[in-house]
Amino acid sequence: PSADVDDLHPFGGFISKSPLSTQKNDPQLNFASNCIRDHFGPMVQCVADALLARINQHSKGTGASFSQITAHIRSICKREFHNERQKLVQKVSFINSDEQSVNAAYRYHLNRTIGSDVEGFVVDGDLIRAALLVLIQHSIVTVHTSLKNSVVVYKYSIDERRACLFVRYPRYIEHSKNLYGPKAGFITQEILLNGRLTTKDVVSLSVNAYASKKKQSGEDVDPSSDDVREEVFVVFQKMVEGGHIEMVKPLSEHSVNDGDNDVEFGNDKAAVEESSKKRKRSIGDENETKRENENEAEKVAEQEIEPELVALLKTSTRKNLFPPGAVWRVHIGMFHGTIKSLLLGRLVAERYGNKVQSAGSLVTAALKLSAHRAYAAKDRDKDDEGTHLFTPLEITKYLP
């Protein structure tokens, strides 16, 4: 072998870290960062690492505002150059060979980052905002609101444990199939892929995925069939009632801008003035605007729902369970609770099966009851004595 072999990257040139990857040897944070990179790319990983760095520096309850996140990323990724140099470069252009004229879209621009976007270098506020939205969409980042001088302030904190769960997604899909049937696997899969979905999108995407899978096996299934949609919706309803899917607030209620607009790379006075106006808005105006947006979103949601879905949602048993504009995500806690009940029940059966009859089944049933009391929509408000207290009669419906 040549002498250059020793200089090769230990992973064959594959880059697993962003410019903001933590320097401390924390396996959980590094694993969370790598999971985010595998699923969303290096730019999203860079934004996530900016929040993960605060876990090393501060307590886990400390969040960061959008301006703090942007400033921290730019302090590492931004390329320093003189403004006059940028003006000179912008004046340089080349001739379009077809039209023989200067096209403004082909003007040269200096790269604002010290590295490529493939490596995760990013300074554009719009790209940082988009990456933050992706993390919120998939429940990896949580939005916290507070009042400061009668103005709503948004801060963001990252849950590194949630980011480590991507590797368990196939297990959630298989578990949902075992509980609710094969169609539940497609529902779980589509929600996990998209982070969170409206009722309309859950049914539409799940039906299309189900029909596509059947087509591969030689069966012809019409995605627009009322019967197929009804079957998928019934399974979806069971998963919501069983607690494996939960309703969350739409992302439109979360601002990804705390008032500090991205005006760092220019001297746009209008943008600065607009940013100042946004910071001066009172909490009364915020609440009024929020109510108007909620009413408008509800009207739009009712208009966007397909006619076939409207008929399903307006039945007496589903009206309260599926309100207009509802957004859903997979309930990780419920999946962990029911999976844990099966695993611990199997362990008890292996250890005490010969001594205590049906020991494993009893433990599994008790833990399933506990999980349903904690997470299931239909059982959440019916517990008066505690999640883990039960009578023999109460666990009978969870016995195999």
Short mmCIF file of C-alpha atoms in Angstrom, two decimals:
data_model
loop_
_atom_site.label_atom_id
_atom_site.label_comp_id
_atom_site.label_asym_id
_atom_site.label_seq_id
_atom_site.Cartn_x
_atom_site.Cartn_y
_atom_site.Cartn_z
CA PRO A 1 0.00 0.00 0.00
CA SER A 2 1.08 3.59 -0.62
CA ALA A 3 2.20 5.95 2.10
CA ASP A 4 -0.99 7.99 1.67
CA VAL A 5 -3.09 5.27 3.28
CA ASP A 6 -2.25 6.51 6.77
CA ASP A 7 -3.63 9.94 5.87
CA LEU A 8 -7.04 8.64 4.80
CA HIS A 9 -10.16 9.42 6.82
CA PRO A 10 -10.84 6.59 9.31
CA PHE A 11 -14.39 6.24 7.94
CA GLY A 12 -13.42 6.27 4.28
CA GLY A 13 -14.12 9.97 3.80
CA PHE A 14 -17.60 9.88 5.35
CA ILE A 15 -18.24 12.95 7.49
CA SER A 16 -20.35 12.24 10.56
CA LYS A 17 -20.04 15.54 12.41
CA SER A 18 -21.24 19.05 11.74
CA PRO A 19 -19.18 22.20 12.41
CA LEU A 20 -20.96 22.54 15.75
CA SER A 21 -20.69 18.94 16.91
CA THR A 22 -19.96 18.73 20.62
CA GLN A 23 -16.31 18.39 21.60
CA LYS A 24 -17.08 16.47 24.78
CA ASN A 25 -17.15 12.69 24.65
CA ASP A 26 -20.87 12.26 25.34
CA PRO A 27 -22.06 9.09 23.55
CA GLN A 28 -25.77 9.92 23.83
CA LEU A 29 -25.40 13.41 22.36
CA ASN A 30 -23.14 12.13 19.59
CA PHE A 31 -25.58 9.33 18.76
CA ALA A 32 -28.50 11.79 18.70
CA SER A 33 -26.55 14.09 16.38
CA ASN A 34 -25.68 11.23 14.02
CA CYS A 35 -29.31 10.02 13.94
CA ILE A 36 -30.47 13.50 12.96
CA ARG A 37 -27.85 13.66 10.21
CA ASP A 38 -28.87 10.26 8.82
CA HIS A 39 -32.53 11.24 8.57
CA PHE A 40 -32.46 14.97 7.75
CA GLY A 41 -29.01 15.85 6.45
CA PRO A 42 -26.01 17.89 7.63
CA MET A 43 -27.73 21.31 7.78
CA VAL A 44 -30.42 20.10 10.17
CA GLN A 45 -27.69 18.36 12.17
CA CYS A 46 -25.81 21.67 12.46
CA VAL A 47 -28.89 23.41 13.91
CA ALA A 48 -29.51 20.48 16.26
CA ASP A 49 -25.89 20.56 17.41
CA ALA A 50 -26.29 24.24 18.27
CA LEU A 51 -29.04 23.23 20.72
CA LEU A 52 -27.20 20.13 21.91
CA ALA A 53 -24.21 22.33 22.79
CA ARG A 54 -26.39 24.17 25.30
CA ILE A 55 -27.03 20.89 27.12
CA ASN A 56 -23.29 20.65 27.75
CA GLN A 57 -23.01 24.28 28.81
CA HIS A 58 -26.24 24.77 30.78
CA SER A 59 -28.93 22.79 32.52
CA LYS A 60 -31.23 20.71 30.34
CA GLY A 61 -34.17 23.00 31.05
CA THR A 62 -32.48 25.98 29.39
CA GLY A 63 -33.76 26.87 25.93
CA ALA A 64 -32.42 29.17 23.26
CA SER A 65 -34.13 31.83 21.18
CA PHE A 66 -33.94 31.88 17.41
CA SER A 67 -31.52 34.80 17.47
CA GLN A 68 -29.26 32.95 19.94
CA ILE A 69 -29.27 29.84 17.77
CA THR A 70 -28.49 31.86 14.64
CA ALA A 71 -25.72 33.85 16.34
CA HIS A 72 -24.08 30.69 17.68
CA ILE A 73 -24.15 28.97 14.29
CA ARG A 74 -22.78 32.02 12.48
CA SER A 75 -19.98 32.43 14.99
CA ILE A 76 -18.66 29.06 13.79
CA CYS A 77 -19.76 28.86 10.15
CA LYS A 78 -19.61 32.46 8.92
CA ARG A 79 -16.85 33.50 6.57
CA GLU A 80 -15.37 36.92 7.25
CA PHE A 81 -14.82 39.19 4.25
CA HIS A 82 -14.90 42.89 3.49
CA ASN A 83 -18.18 44.33 2.20
CA GLU A 84 -16.37 46.14 -0.63
CA ARG A 85 -15.09 42.79 -1.87
CA GLN A 86 -18.62 41.48 -2.08
CA LYS A 87 -19.68 44.53 -4.11
CA LEU A 88 -16.82 44.01 -6.56
CA VAL A 89 -17.64 40.34 -7.01
CA GLN A 90 -21.31 41.10 -7.65
CA LYS A 91 -20.33 43.39 -10.51
CA VAL A 92 -18.61 40.48 -12.24
CA SER A 93 -20.93 38.53 -14.52
CA PHE A 94 -20.70 36.31 -17.57
CA ILE A 95 -22.55 36.34 -20.85
CA ASN A 96 -25.34 33.85 -21.46
CA SER A 97 -24.23 32.04 -24.63
CA ASP A 98 -27.82 31.65 -25.86
CA GLU A 99 -29.09 35.18 -25.38
CA GLN A 100 -25.73 37.00 -25.52
CA SER A 101 -26.84 39.16 -22.63
CA VAL A 102 -26.01 39.51 -18.96
CA ASN A 103 -28.39 37.54 -16.78
CA ALA A 104 -28.65 38.76 -13.20
CA ALA A 105 -29.35 35.22 -12.02
CA TYR A 106 -25.86 34.16 -13.12
CA ARG A 107 -23.94 36.83 -11.22
CA TYR A 108 -21.13 35.65 -8.98
CA HIS A 109 -21.49 35.75 -5.21
CA LEU A 110 -19.00 35.14 -2.45
CA ASN A 111 -19.66 32.09 -0.35
CA ARG A 112 -20.72 33.29 3.08
CA THR A 113 -19.69 30.06 4.83
CA ILE A 114 -16.21 28.75 5.48
CA GLY A 115 -17.24 25.30 4.23
CA SER A 116 -19.74 23.59 1.95
CA ASP A 117 -23.37 22.85 2.74
CA VAL A 118 -22.56 19.13 2.35
CA GLU A 119 -20.43 19.47 5.47
CA GLY A 120 -23.21 21.26 7.33
CA PHE A 121 -22.02 24.85 7.12
CA VAL A 122 -24.98 27.25 7.10
CA VAL A 123 -25.47 30.95 7.87
CA ASP A 124 -28.67 31.80 5.98
CA GLY A 125 -31.44 32.62 8.44
CA ASP A 126 -34.09 31.08 6.20
CA LEU A 127 -32.22 27.77 6.07
CA ILE A 128 -31.73 27.77 9.84
CA ARG A 129 -35.42 28.50 10.31
CA ALA A 130 -36.40 25.69 7.92
CA ALA A 131 -34.13 23.23 9.73
CA LEU A 132 -35.64 24.25 13.06
CA LEU A 133 -39.13 23.67 11.66
CA VAL A 134 -38.12 20.15 10.60
CA LEU A 135 -36.96 19.37 14.14
CA ILE A 136 -40.18 20.77 15.62
CA GLN A 137 -42.26 18.83 13.09
CA HIS A 138 -40.69 15.59 14.30
CA SER A 139 -41.03 16.53 18.01
CA ILE A 140 -37.28 16.63 18.55
CA VAL A 141 -37.37 20.32 19.43
CA THR A 142 -39.96 21.74 21.82
CA VAL A 143 -41.24 25.33 21.76
CA HIS A 144 -41.49 27.25 25.04
CA THR A 145 -43.30 30.59 25.32
CA SER A 146 -42.95 33.30 27.95
CA LEU A 147 -43.82 36.95 28.39
CA LYS A 148 -41.20 39.68 28.42
CA ASN A 149 -42.36 43.29 28.47
CA SER A 150 -45.83 42.21 27.25
CA VAL A 151 -44.28 40.46 24.26
CA VAL A 152 -44.38 36.71 23.61
CA VAL A 153 -40.86 35.26 23.55
CA TYR A 154 -40.22 31.89 21.95
CA LYS A 155 -37.42 29.59 23.07
CA TYR A 156 -36.47 26.17 21.79
CA SER A 157 -35.05 23.15 23.58
CA ILE A 158 -34.01 19.83 22.11
CA ASP A 159 -34.84 16.39 23.45
CA GLU A 160 -31.77 14.30 22.68
CA ARG A 161 -33.54 11.13 23.82
CA ARG A 162 -36.26 11.60 21.21
CA ALA A 163 -33.61 12.01 18.50
CA CYS A 164 -32.18 8.61 19.46
CA LEU A 165 -35.49 6.85 18.75
CA PHE A 166 -35.22 6.83 14.95
CA VAL A 167 -33.63 3.41 15.07
CA ARG A 168 -36.74 2.06 16.83
CA TYR A 169 -39.20 3.19 14.16
CA PRO A 170 -39.31 -0.22 12.41
CA ARG A 171 -40.18 -1.82 15.74
CA TYR A 172 -43.06 0.61 16.28
CA ILE A 173 -44.44 -0.24 12.85
CA GLU A 174 -44.30 -3.99 13.50
CA HIS A 175 -45.81 -3.56 16.95
CA SER A 176 -48.75 -1.59 15.54
CA LYS A 177 -49.37 -4.37 13.03
CA ASN A 178 -49.50 -6.92 15.82
CA LEU A 179 -51.98 -4.82 17.81
CA TYR A 180 -54.31 -3.41 15.16
CA GLY A 181 -53.64 -5.32 11.94
CA PRO A 182 -51.56 -4.73 8.80
CA LYS A 183 -53.21 -1.41 7.90
CA ALA A 184 -52.01 0.06 11.19
CA GLY A 185 -48.44 -0.43 10.00
CA PHE A 186 -49.03 1.92 7.07
CA ILE A 187 -50.65 4.53 9.33
CA THR A 188 -47.76 4.39 11.78
CA GLN A 189 -45.22 4.48 8.96
CA GLU A 190 -46.68 7.58 7.31
CA ILE A 191 -46.96 9.52 10.56
CA LEU A 192 -43.41 8.63 11.57
CA LEU A 193 -42.06 9.64 8.16
CA ASN A 194 -43.79 13.03 8.28
CA GLY A 195 -43.54 13.75 11.99
CA ARG A 196 -47.15 14.84 12.32
CA LEU A 197 -50.12 14.86 9.94
CA THR A 198 -53.69 16.12 9.69
CA THR A 199 -56.58 13.66 9.67
CA LYS A 200 -56.98 14.04 5.93
CA ASP A 201 -53.31 13.40 5.23
CA VAL A 202 -53.16 10.38 7.55
CA VAL A 203 -55.98 8.65 5.71
CA SER A 204 -54.89 9.67 2.20
CA LEU A 205 -51.22 8.76 2.59
CA SER A 206 -51.99 5.51 4.41
CA VAL A 207 -54.50 4.42 1.75
CA ASN A 208 -52.04 5.20 -1.04
CA ALA A 209 -49.24 3.30 0.71
CA TYR A 210 -51.57 0.34 1.32
CA ALA A 211 -52.73 0.29 -2.32
CA SER A 212 -49.14 0.56 -3.58
CA LYS A 213 -48.06 -2.38 -1.43
CA LYS A 214 -50.97 -4.49 -2.62
CA LYS A 215 -50.16 -3.62 -6.22
CA GLN A 216 -46.62 -4.93 -5.75
CA SER A 217 -48.03 -8.25 -4.59
CA GLY A 218 -50.32 -8.49 -7.63
CA GLU A 219 -53.56 -7.29 -6.02
CA ASP A 220 -55.50 -4.37 -7.46
CA VAL A 221 -56.75 -1.95 -4.78
CA ASP A 222 -58.43 1.34 -5.70
CA PRO A 223 -57.14 4.12 -3.36
CA SER A 224 -60.30 6.15 -3.99
CA SER A 225 -62.59 3.32 -2.89
CA ASP A 226 -64.93 4.29 -0.03
CA ASP A 227 -64.59 0.84 1.49
CA VAL A 228 -60.80 1.04 1.65
CA ARG A 229 -60.90 4.51 3.18
CA GLU A 230 -63.45 3.35 5.73
CA GLU A 231 -61.29 0.36 6.70
CA VAL A 232 -58.20 2.54 7.14
CA PHE A 233 -60.14 5.15 9.08
CA VAL A 234 -61.57 2.53 11.45
CA VAL A 235 -58.05 1.33 12.24
CA PHE A 236 -56.91 4.93 12.67
CA GLN A 237 -59.76 5.53 15.12
CA LYS A 238 -58.81 2.45 17.13
CA MET A 239 -55.21 3.65 17.35
CA VAL A 240 -56.33 7.08 18.58
CA GLU A 241 -58.67 5.55 21.15
CA GLY A 242 -55.96 3.10 22.18
CA GLY A 243 -53.50 5.94 22.80
CA HIS A 244 -50.90 4.97 20.21
CA ILE A 245 -51.64 8.15 18.25
CA GLU A 246 -52.13 11.49 19.99
CA MET A 247 -53.37 14.90 18.92
CA VAL A 248 -50.96 17.85 19.07
CA LYS A 249 -51.13 21.56 18.35
CA PRO A 250 -50.55 22.63 14.74
CA LEU A 251 -47.15 24.14 14.00
CA SER A 252 -48.83 27.36 12.89
CA GLU A 253 -49.20 28.21 16.59
CA HIS A 254 -45.42 28.09 17.07
CA SER A 255 -43.40 31.01 15.77
CA VAL A 256 -39.90 30.24 14.57
CA ASN A 257 -38.88 33.86 14.97
CA ASP A 258 -38.65 35.68 18.28
CA GLY A 259 -38.75 39.10 16.66
CA ASP A 260 -35.11 39.34 15.61
CA ASN A 261 -35.28 39.17 11.85
CA ASP A 262 -32.37 38.16 9.69
CA VAL A 263 -30.85 41.55 8.76
CA GLU A 264 -27.25 40.79 9.62
CA PHE A 265 -26.05 40.53 6.03
CA GLY A 266 -27.51 43.81 4.84
CA ASN A 267 -28.41 47.36 5.80
CA ASP A 268 -32.11 47.05 5.05
CA LYS A 269 -33.67 49.78 7.19
CA ALA A 270 -37.18 48.65 6.33
CA ALA A 271 -36.42 45.19 7.69
CA VAL A 272 -35.00 46.70 10.87
CA GLU A 273 -38.06 48.89 11.36
CA GLU A 274 -40.37 45.92 10.74
CA SER A 275 -38.45 43.90 13.30
CA SER A 276 -38.84 46.72 15.81
CA LYS A 277 -42.58 46.88 15.18
CA LYS A 278 -42.92 43.15 15.79
CA ARG A 279 -41.11 43.46 19.12
CA LYS A 280 -43.50 46.20 20.22
CA ARG A 281 -46.68 44.25 19.62
CA SER A 282 -48.74 43.88 22.80
CA ILE A 283 -49.94 40.61 24.23
CA GLY A 284 -53.51 41.69 23.56
CA ASP A 285 -52.82 41.93 19.85
CA GLU A 286 -51.09 38.56 19.99
CA ASN A 287 -54.12 36.87 21.56
CA GLU A 288 -56.54 38.52 19.15
CA THR A 289 -54.43 37.51 16.16
CA LYS A 290 -54.14 33.99 17.54
CA ARG A 291 -57.92 33.65 17.88
CA GLU A 292 -58.44 34.95 14.34
CA ASN A 293 -55.85 32.53 12.98
CA GLU A 294 -57.46 29.61 14.82
CA ASN A 295 -60.91 30.45 13.44
CA GLU A 296 -59.53 30.89 9.94
CA ALA A 297 -57.52 27.68 10.15
CA GLU A 298 -60.62 25.79 11.29
CA LYS A 299 -62.62 27.09 8.34
CA VAL A 300 -59.84 26.25 5.89
CA ALA A 301 -59.46 22.79 7.42
CA GLU A 302 -63.15 22.07 6.95
CA GLN A 303 -62.93 23.20 3.31
CA GLU A 304 -59.81 21.13 2.56
CA ILE A 305 -61.18 17.85 3.91
CA GLU A 306 -62.23 15.54 1.12
CA PRO A 307 -65.98 14.88 0.77
CA GLU A 308 -65.55 11.21 1.61
CA LEU A 309 -63.68 12.11 4.78
CA VAL A 310 -66.24 14.69 5.85
CA ALA A 311 -68.90 11.99 5.96
CA LEU A 312 -66.64 9.85 8.15
CA LEU A 313 -65.79 12.64 10.57
CA LYS A 314 -69.33 13.86 11.14
CA THR A 315 -70.71 10.64 12.60
CA SER A 316 -71.78 10.90 16.23
CA THR A 317 -69.00 8.67 17.59
CA ARG A 318 -66.18 10.47 15.77
CA LYS A 319 -67.20 14.11 15.91
CA ASN A 320 -65.51 14.83 19.23
CA LEU A 321 -62.55 12.52 18.62
CA PHE A 322 -61.55 14.14 15.29
CA PRO A 323 -62.11 17.92 15.49
CA PRO A 324 -61.56 20.02 12.33
CA GLY A 325 -57.90 20.81 11.69
CA ALA A 326 -56.63 18.18 14.15
CA VAL A 327 -52.95 17.22 13.84
CA TRP A 328 -51.68 13.81 14.93
CA ARG A 329 -48.38 12.19 15.84
CA VAL A 330 -47.29 8.78 17.10
CA HIS A 331 -47.45 8.52 20.90
CA ILE A 332 -44.00 7.19 21.76
CA GLY A 333 -44.85 6.76 25.43
CA MET A 334 -47.76 4.43 24.65
CA PHE A 335 -45.65 2.35 22.27
CA HIS A 336 -42.96 1.99 24.93
CA GLY A 337 -45.56 1.09 27.56
CA THR A 338 -47.17 -1.70 25.53
CA ILE A 339 -43.86 -3.06 24.20
CA LYS A 340 -42.48 -3.08 27.74
CA SER A 341 -45.53 -5.00 28.97
CA LEU A 342 -44.90 -7.75 26.43
CA LEU A 343 -41.18 -8.00 27.14
CA LEU A 344 -41.53 -8.03 30.93
CA GLY A 345 -44.41 -10.49 30.71
CA ARG A 346 -42.24 -12.82 28.64
CA LEU A 347 -39.39 -12.47 31.14
CA VAL A 348 -41.69 -13.33 34.08
CA ALA A 349 -43.08 -16.30 32.17
CA GLU A 350 -39.57 -17.65 31.56
CA ARG A 351 -38.60 -17.25 35.20
CA TYR A 352 -41.80 -18.23 37.04
CA GLY A 353 -43.78 -20.07 34.38
CA ASN A 354 -43.32 -23.48 36.00
CA LYS A 355 -44.12 -22.21 39.49
CA VAL A 356 -46.96 -19.71 38.91
CA GLN A 357 -49.53 -20.47 36.24
CA SER A 358 -50.10 -17.65 33.71
CA ALA A 359 -47.65 -15.39 35.58
CA GLY A 360 -46.41 -13.76 32.39
CA SER A 361 -49.92 -13.10 31.06
CA LEU A 362 -50.97 -11.48 34.33
CA VAL A 363 -47.95 -9.15 34.37
CA THR A 364 -48.50 -8.22 30.72
CA ALA A 365 -52.18 -7.48 31.32
CA ALA A 366 -51.43 -5.35 34.38
CA LEU A 367 -48.78 -3.32 32.57
CA LYS A 368 -51.07 -2.85 29.56
CA LEU A 369 -53.78 -1.53 31.90
CA SER A 370 -51.24 0.86 33.42
CA ALA A 371 -50.15 2.12 29.99
CA HIS A 372 -53.73 2.65 28.83
CA ARG A 373 -54.57 4.57 31.98
CA ALA A 374 -51.60 6.84 31.41
CA TYR A 375 -51.86 7.44 27.66
CA ALA A 376 -55.10 6.15 26.08
CA ALA A 377 -57.65 8.84 25.24
CA LYS A 378 -60.64 6.78 26.36
CA ASP A 379 -59.06 5.73 29.69
CA ARG A 380 -56.98 8.78 30.64
CA ASP A 381 -59.66 10.49 32.73
CA LYS A 382 -61.13 7.38 34.33
CA ASP A 383 -58.42 6.65 36.87
CA ASP A 384 -59.12 7.81 40.39
CA GLU A 385 -56.91 5.47 42.41
CA GLY A 386 -53.61 5.70 40.57
CA THR A 387 -52.11 4.41 37.39
CA HIS A 388 -50.63 1.24 38.87
CA LEU A 389 -53.51 0.18 41.15
CA PHE A 390 -56.01 -2.31 39.79
CA THR A 391 -58.44 -5.08 40.68
CA PRO A 392 -58.37 -8.57 39.13
CA LEU A 393 -61.54 -7.79 37.20
CA GLU A 394 -59.99 -4.72 35.55
CA ILE A 395 -57.18 -6.62 33.84
CA THR A 396 -59.38 -9.35 32.39
CA LYS A 397 -59.91 -7.53 29.08
CA TYR A 398 -56.15 -7.32 28.58
CA LEU A 399 -55.55 -11.04 29.13
CA PRO A 400 -54.78 -13.11 25.99
#
